[in-house]
Amino acid sequence: MRQIIIHVDMDAFYASVEIRDNPELRGKPLVIGSLPHERGVVATCSYEARRYGVHSGMNIKEAYRLCPQGIFMHPNFDKYKAVSAQLNAIWNSYATASQRISLDEAYLDVTEQAVDWEGARRIGHLIKQRTLYEVGLTCSVGVAYSKTAAKMASEEKKPDGYFEIPTAEDFVNLILDRDVGVLYTVGAQTAKKLHDAGIQTVRDIREHPDEVVASLGKHGRWLVQVSHGEDDRPVVPYRPQDAKSIGREMTFQENVINYLFLKDALLLLALSVEERANRYDLKGRGVTLKLTYTNMQSISRSRALNYSTSSAVTIYREAVALLDSVAWEPVRLIGVSIYNLSGGEAGQTVMREMLEDEAQQQAELRHLLQALQRRYGLDFAGHLQQIYQMETLHKTIEYMRRHFRM
Ligand code: DCP
Ligand code: CA
Ligand code: CA
């Protein structure tokens, strides 16, 4: 079935919102994250700051070294969420189905509304105009025949971009001789694996599919398809109630009997769950712990909460309580999730401040991370951004398993 999909992504999102609200920041290198003397990483930065080599995920000290004249600010998440709700309203008005990927990004199925390619082009430009006039921000829009191509198209002319990829053939021609990293599911680590296997470009993926599948398995098969422009995934409307739970799990390379280490692993998994929940602006009213023992028997234990949370500290505390209540036998897999999800604003009561004092939670988290640092000699607080990525998360936990000492 032929579809027309728009991918829209805001430019330098957090930074652009701050610049919109304080015109003195315009034209200057602006870094959103922490202040230079604090521990932390860059959430994002203005395009002026990017010219100095600053980018998302970079340690803030490194950003300061590259760009000492930059203006450093903390993020205002509540503000970005409010802006995101406004954006959603605009996006939804043009789509039969709209799939929000994060606060600043969505796929829109405009096949019906657009009728034809000309109509899709009109919608793409309307979204850009309305975003600028009604919200005061620029975005980049990609119009294409598939989700993968639409995402590629929105990246293509960033910032304030507009680009079309009408057919699979256009898509393939565009990326054929680019590095494999151009495919958005290929991160630094996957790229390295492919490079090590002698696969540099998208063309190499097409010409050596067996090598790609051998080194990446299922993901490799997907990449081979994409290298031919094949992607017929539909736009799946993201309604919070559609998701049953948000979780992270980890299979160890060796069986684990050490329950102190398992608790430490739970903290990292909980941090990753928190980040994912916040990305979709969701909270859960319960926590589930899952264990697979070495005989492959799996158990899961849940605790309902009388309030909704996405806090890593709360998730961790509940998961540890659950772990303390089960049989201590060697395990192969551990996972933690939150369930009974609702949008972040729902489920908030006046009790919230009492139940989840943010400052106190921050202090507790700092404390927990310091304890980890002592135990494993890793700077966890400074590398949260990496921990949020599944590949690095699993690597870090494996490292901890091998280096545990009291
Ligand atoms: N973000 C974050 N940490 C990251 C990446 C992103 O906190 N490692 C936040 C800040 C960004 C927002 O999410 O403003 C959107 O992320 P994008 O990757 O879309 O980046 P930007 O919108 O900032 O810039 P671009 O213009 O490249 O899309
Ligand atoms: Ca963006
Ligand atoms: Ca984005």
XYZ file of N, CA and C and ligand atoms in Angstrom, residues 9-13 104 158, ligand 2:
22
model
N 10.574 17.336 13.039
C 11.504 17.368 14.176
C 11.910 18.819 14.423
N 11.762 19.268 15.664
C 12.086 20.654 15.994
C 13.595 20.878 15.937
N 14.000 22.091 15.604
C 15.426 22.420 15.534
C 15.937 22.822 16.926
N 17.049 22.229 17.329
C 17.702 22.558 18.608
C 16.654 22.837 19.682
N 15.775 21.858 19.919
C 14.507 22.118 20.590
C 14.614 22.919 21.899
N 9.761 16.480 20.796
C 9.943 17.409 19.671
C 9.818 16.745 18.310
N 18.258 20.266 7.703
C 18.189 20.868 9.020
C 19.190 22.000 9.161
Ca 15.092 18.030 17.152
